[in-house]
PDB file as gemmi writes it, atoms N, CA and C in Angstrom:
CRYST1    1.000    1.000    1.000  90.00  90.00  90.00 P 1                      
ATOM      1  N   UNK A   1     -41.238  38.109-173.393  1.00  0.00           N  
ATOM      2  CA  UNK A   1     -41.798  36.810-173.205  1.00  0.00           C  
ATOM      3  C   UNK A   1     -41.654  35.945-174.454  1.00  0.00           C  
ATOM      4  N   UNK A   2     -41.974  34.766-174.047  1.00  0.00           N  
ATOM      5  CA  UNK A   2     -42.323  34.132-175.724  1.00  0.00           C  
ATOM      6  C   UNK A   2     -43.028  34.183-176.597  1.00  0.00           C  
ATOM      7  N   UNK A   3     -44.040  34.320-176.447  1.00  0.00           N  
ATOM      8  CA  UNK A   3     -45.378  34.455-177.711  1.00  0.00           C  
ATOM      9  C   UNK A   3     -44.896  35.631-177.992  1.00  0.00           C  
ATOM     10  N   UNK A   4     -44.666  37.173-177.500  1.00  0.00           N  
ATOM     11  CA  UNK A   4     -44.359  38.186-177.997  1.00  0.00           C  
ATOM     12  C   UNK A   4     -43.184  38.272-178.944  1.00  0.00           C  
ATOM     13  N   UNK A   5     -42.033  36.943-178.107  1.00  0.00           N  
ATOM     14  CA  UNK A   5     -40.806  36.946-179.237  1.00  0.00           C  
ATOM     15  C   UNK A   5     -41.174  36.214-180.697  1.00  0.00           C  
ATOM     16  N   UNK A   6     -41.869  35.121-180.417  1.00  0.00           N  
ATOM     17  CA  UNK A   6     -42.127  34.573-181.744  1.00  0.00           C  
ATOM     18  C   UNK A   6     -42.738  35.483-182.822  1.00  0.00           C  
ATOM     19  N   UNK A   7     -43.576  36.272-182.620  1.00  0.00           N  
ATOM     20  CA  UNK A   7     -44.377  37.289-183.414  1.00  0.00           C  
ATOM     21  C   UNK A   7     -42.978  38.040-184.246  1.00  0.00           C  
ATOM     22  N   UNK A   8     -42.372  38.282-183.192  1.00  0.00           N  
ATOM     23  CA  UNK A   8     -41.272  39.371-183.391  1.00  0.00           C  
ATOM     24  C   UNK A   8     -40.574  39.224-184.792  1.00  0.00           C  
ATOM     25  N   UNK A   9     -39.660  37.697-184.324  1.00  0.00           N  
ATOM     26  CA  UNK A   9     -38.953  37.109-185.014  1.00  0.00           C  
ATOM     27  C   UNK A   9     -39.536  36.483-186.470  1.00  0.00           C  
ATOM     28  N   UNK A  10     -40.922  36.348-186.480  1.00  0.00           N  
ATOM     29  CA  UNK A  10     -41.721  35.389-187.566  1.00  0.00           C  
ATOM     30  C   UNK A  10     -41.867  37.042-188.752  1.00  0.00           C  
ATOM     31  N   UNK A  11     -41.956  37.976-188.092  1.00  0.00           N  
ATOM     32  CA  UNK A  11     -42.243  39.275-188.717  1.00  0.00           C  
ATOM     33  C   UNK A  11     -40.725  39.690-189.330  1.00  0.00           C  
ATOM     34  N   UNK A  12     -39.562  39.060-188.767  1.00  0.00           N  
ATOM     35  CA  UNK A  12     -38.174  39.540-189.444  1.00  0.00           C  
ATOM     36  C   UNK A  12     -38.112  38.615-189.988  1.00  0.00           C  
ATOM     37  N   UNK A  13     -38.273  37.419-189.833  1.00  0.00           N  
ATOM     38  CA  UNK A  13     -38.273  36.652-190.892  1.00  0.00           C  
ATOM     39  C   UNK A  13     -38.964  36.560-192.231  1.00  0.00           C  
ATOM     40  N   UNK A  14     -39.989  37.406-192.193  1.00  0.00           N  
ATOM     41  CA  UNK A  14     -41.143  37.718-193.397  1.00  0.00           C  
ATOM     42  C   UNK A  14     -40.869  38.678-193.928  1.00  0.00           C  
ATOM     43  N   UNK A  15     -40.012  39.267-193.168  1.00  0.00           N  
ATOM     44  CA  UNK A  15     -39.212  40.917-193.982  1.00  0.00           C  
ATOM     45  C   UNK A  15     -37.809  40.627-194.777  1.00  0.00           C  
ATOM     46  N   UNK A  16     -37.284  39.478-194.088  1.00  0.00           N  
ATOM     47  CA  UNK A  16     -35.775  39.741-194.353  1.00  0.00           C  
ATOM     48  C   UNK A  16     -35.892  38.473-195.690  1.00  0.00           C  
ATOM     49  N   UNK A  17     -36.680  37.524-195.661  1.00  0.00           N  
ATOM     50  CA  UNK A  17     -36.314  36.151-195.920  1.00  0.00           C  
ATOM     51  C   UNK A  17     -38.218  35.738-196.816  1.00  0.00           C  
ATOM     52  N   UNK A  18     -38.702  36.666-197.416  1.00  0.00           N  
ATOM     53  CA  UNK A  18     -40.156  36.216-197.815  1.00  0.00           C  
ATOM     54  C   UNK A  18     -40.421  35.005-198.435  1.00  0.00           C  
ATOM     55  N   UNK A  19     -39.084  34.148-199.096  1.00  0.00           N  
ATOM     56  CA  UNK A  19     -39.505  32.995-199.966  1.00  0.00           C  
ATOM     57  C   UNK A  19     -38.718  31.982-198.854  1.00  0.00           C  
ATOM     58  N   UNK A  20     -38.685  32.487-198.034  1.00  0.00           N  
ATOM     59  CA  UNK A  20     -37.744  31.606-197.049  1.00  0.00           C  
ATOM     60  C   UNK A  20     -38.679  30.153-197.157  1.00  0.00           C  
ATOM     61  N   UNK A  21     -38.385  28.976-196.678  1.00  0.00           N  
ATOM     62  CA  UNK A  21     -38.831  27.240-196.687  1.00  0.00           C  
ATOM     63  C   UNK A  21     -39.497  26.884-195.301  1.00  0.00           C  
ATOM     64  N   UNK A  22     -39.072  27.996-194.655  1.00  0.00           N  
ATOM     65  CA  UNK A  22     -38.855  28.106-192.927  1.00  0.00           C  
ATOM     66  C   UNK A  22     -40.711  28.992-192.970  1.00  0.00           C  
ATOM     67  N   UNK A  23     -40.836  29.470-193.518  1.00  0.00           N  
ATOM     68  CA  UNK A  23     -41.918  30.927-193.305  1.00  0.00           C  
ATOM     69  C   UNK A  23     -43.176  30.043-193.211  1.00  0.00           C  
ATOM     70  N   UNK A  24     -43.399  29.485-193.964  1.00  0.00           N  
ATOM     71  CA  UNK A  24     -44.807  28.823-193.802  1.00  0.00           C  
ATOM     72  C   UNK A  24     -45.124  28.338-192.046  1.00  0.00           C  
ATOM     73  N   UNK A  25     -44.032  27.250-191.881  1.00  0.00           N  
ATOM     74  CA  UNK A  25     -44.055  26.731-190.159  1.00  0.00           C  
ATOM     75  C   UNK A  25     -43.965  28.059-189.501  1.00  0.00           C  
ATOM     76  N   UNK A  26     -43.254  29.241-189.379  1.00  0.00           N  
ATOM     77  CA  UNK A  26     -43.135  29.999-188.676  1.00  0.00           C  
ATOM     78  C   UNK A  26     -44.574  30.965-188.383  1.00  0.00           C  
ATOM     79  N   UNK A  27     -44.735  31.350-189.690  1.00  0.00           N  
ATOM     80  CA  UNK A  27     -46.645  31.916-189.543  1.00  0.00           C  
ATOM     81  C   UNK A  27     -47.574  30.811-188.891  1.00  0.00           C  
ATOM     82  N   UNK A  28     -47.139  29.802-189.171  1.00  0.00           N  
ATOM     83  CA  UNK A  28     -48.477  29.013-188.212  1.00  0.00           C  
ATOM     84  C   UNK A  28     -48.127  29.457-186.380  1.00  0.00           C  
ATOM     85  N   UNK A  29     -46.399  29.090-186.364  1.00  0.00           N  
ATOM     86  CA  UNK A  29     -46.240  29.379-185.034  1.00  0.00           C  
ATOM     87  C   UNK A  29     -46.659  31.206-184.396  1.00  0.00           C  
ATOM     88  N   UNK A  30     -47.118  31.953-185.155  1.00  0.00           N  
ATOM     89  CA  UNK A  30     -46.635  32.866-185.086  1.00  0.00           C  
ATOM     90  C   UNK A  30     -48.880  33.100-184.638  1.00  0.00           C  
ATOM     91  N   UNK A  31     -49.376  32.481-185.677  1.00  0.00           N  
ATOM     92  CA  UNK A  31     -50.821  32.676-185.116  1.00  0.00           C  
ATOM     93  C   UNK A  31     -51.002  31.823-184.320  1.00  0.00           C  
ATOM     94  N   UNK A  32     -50.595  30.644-183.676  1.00  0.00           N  
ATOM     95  CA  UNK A  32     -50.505  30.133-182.237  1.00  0.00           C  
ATOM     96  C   UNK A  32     -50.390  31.423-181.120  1.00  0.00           C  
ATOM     97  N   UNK A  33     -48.987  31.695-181.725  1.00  0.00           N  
ATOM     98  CA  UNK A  33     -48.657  32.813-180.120  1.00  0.00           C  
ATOM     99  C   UNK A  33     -49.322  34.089-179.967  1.00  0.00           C  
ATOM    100  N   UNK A  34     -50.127  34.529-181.124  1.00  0.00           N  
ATOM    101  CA  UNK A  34     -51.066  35.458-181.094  1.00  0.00           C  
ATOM    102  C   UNK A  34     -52.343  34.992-180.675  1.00  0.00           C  
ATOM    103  N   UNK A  35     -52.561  33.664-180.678  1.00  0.00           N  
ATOM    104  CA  UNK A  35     -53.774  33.154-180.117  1.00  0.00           C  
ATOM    105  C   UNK A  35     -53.422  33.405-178.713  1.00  0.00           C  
ATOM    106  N   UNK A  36     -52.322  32.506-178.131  1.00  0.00           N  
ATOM    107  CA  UNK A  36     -52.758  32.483-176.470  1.00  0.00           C  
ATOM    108  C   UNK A  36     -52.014  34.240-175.584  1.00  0.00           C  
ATOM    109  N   UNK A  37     -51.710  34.739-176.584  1.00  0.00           N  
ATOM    110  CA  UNK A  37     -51.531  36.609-176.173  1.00  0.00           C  
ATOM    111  C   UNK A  37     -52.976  37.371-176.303  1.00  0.00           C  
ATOM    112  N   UNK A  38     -53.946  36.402-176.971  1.00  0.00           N  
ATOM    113  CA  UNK A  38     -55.089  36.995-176.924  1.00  0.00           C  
ATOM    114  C   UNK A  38     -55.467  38.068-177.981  1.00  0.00           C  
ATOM    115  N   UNK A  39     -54.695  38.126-178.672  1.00  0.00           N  
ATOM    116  CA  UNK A  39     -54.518  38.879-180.339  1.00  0.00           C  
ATOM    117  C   UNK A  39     -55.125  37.873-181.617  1.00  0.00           C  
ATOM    118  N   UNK A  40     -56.881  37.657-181.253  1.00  0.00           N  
ATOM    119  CA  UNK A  40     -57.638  36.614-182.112  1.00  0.00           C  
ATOM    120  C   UNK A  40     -57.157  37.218-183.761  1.00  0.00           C  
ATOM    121  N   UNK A  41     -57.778  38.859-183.503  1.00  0.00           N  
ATOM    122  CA  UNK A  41     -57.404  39.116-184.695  1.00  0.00           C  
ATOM    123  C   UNK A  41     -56.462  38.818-185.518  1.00  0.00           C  
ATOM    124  N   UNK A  42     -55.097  39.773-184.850  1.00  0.00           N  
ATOM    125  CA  UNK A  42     -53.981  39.261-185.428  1.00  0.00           C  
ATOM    126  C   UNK A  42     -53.690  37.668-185.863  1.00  0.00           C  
ATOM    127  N   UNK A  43     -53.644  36.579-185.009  1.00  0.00           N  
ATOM    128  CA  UNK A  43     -53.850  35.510-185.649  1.00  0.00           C  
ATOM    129  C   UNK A  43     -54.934  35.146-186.779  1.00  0.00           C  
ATOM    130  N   UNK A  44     -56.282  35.504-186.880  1.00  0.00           N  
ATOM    131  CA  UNK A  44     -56.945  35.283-188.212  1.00  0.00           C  
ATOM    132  C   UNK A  44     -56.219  35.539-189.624  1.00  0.00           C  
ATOM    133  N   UNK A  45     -55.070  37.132-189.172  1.00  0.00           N  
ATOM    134  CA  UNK A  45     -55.062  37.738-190.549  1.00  0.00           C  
ATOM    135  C   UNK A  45     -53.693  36.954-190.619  1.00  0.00           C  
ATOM    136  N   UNK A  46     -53.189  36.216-189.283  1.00  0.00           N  
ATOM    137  CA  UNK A  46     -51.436  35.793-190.036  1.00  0.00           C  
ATOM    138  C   UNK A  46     -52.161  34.091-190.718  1.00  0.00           C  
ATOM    139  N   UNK A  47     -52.930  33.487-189.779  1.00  0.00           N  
ATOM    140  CA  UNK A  47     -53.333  32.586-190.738  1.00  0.00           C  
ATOM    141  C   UNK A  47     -54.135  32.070-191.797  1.00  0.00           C  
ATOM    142  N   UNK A  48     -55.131  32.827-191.720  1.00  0.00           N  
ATOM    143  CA  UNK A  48     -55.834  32.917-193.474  1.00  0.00           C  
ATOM    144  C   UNK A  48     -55.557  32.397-194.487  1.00  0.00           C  
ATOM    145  N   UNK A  49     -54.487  33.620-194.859  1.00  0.00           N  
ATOM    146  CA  UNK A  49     -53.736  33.158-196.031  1.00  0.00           C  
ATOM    147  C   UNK A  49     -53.421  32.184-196.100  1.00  0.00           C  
ATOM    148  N   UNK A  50     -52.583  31.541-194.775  1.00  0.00           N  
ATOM    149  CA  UNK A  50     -51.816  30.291-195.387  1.00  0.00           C  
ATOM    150  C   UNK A  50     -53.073  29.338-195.675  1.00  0.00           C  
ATOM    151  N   UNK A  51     -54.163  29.227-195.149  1.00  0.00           N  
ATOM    152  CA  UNK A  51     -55.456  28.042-194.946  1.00  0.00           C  
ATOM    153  C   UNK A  51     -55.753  28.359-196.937  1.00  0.00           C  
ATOM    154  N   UNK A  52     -55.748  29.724-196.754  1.00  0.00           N  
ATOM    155  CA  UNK A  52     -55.756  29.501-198.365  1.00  0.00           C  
ATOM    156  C   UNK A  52     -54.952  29.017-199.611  1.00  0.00           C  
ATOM    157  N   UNK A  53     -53.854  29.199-199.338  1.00  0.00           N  
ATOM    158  CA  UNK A  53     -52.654  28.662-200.417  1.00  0.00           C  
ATOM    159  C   UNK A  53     -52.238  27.033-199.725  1.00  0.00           C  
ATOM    160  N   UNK A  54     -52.927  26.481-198.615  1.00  0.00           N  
ATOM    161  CA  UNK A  54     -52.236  25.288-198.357  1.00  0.00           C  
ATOM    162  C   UNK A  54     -53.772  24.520-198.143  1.00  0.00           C  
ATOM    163  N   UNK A  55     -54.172  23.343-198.247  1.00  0.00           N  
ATOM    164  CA  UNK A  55     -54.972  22.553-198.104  1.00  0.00           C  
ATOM    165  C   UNK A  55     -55.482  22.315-196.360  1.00  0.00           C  
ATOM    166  N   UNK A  56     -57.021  22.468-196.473  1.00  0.00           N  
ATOM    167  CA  UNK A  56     -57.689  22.469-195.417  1.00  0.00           C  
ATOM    168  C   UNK A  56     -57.433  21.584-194.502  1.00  0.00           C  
ATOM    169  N   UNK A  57     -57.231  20.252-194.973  1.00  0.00           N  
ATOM    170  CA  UNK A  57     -56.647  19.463-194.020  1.00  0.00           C  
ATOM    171  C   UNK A  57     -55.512  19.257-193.319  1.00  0.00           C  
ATOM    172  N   UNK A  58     -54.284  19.855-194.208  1.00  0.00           N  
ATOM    173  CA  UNK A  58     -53.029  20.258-193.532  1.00  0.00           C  
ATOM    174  C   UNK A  58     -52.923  21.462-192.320  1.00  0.00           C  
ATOM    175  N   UNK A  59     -54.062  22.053-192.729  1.00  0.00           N  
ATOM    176  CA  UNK A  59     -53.889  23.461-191.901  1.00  0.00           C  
ATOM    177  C   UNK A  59     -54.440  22.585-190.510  1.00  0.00           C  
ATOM    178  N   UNK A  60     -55.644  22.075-190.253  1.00  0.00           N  
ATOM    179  CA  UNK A  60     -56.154  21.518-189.200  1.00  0.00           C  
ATOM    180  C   UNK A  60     -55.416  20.505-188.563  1.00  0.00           C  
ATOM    181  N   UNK A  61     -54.824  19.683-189.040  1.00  0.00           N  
ATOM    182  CA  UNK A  61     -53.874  18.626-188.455  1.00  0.00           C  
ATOM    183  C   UNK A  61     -52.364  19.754-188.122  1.00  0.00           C  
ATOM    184  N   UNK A  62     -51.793  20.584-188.749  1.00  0.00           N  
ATOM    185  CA  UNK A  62     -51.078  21.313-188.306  1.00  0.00           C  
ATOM    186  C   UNK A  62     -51.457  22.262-186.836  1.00  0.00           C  
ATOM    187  N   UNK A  63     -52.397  22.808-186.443  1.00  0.00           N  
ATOM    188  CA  UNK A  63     -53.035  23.705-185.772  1.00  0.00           C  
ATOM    189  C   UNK A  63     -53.223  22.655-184.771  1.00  0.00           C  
ATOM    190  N   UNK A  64     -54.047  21.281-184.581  1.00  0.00           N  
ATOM    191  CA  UNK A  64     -54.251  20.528-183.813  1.00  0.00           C  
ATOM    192  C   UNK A  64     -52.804  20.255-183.325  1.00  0.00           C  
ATOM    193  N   UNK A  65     -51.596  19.830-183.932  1.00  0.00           N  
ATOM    194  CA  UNK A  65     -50.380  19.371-183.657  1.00  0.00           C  
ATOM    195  C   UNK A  65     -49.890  20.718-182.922  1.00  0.00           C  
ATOM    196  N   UNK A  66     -50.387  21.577-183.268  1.00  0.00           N  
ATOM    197  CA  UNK A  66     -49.722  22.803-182.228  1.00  0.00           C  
ATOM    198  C   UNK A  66     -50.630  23.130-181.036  1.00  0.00           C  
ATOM    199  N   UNK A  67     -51.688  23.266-180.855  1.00  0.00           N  
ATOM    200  CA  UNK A  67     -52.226  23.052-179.637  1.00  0.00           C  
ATOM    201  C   UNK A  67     -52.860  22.291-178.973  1.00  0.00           C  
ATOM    202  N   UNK A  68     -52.027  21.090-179.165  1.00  0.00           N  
ATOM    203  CA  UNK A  68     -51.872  19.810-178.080  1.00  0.00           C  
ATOM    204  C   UNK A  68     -50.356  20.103-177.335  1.00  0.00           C  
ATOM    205  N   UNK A  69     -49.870  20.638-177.788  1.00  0.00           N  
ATOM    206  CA  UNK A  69     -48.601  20.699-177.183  1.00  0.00           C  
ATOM    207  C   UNK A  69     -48.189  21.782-176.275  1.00  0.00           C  
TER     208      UNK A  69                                                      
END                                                                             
C-alpha cells in the first residue's frame, strides 16, 4: 500500500542518504503515514526529533499542510 511504502522508503532513505536535503520532508511524510496506519507511536518517535531541531511553528504549519490534503 502507500503509507506502508512511504515508511519503507523514508527508512532507506535514512539508511542510505542520513545528511540527505530530502530527509527532513520525508520524516514528516513518513509520521503522516504512520499516523493514518494507526502506528501513533511510531509516528511520535519519527517526529519528535524533528519538532526538536526545527522550530515549533514550522513543524505545525508543516503537519497542518499535510493533513489537509
Amino acid at each position: 500500500g502507500f503509507f506502508p511504502g512511504v515508511v519503507d522508503k523514508t527508512n532507506l532513505l535514512e539508511k542510505q542518504y542520513p545528511d540527505s536535503a530530502y530527509l527532513p520532508s520525508a520524516l514528516i511524510l513518513k509520521g503522516h503515514s504512520l499516523i493514518k496506519m494507526y502506528r501513533y507511536q511510531g509516528a511520535i518517535s519519527t517526529l519528535l526529533p524533528l519538532q526538536k531541531k526545527f522550530s515549533q511553528d514550522l513543524m505545525e504549519l508543516l503537519m497542518k499542510k499535510l493533513l489537509t490534503n
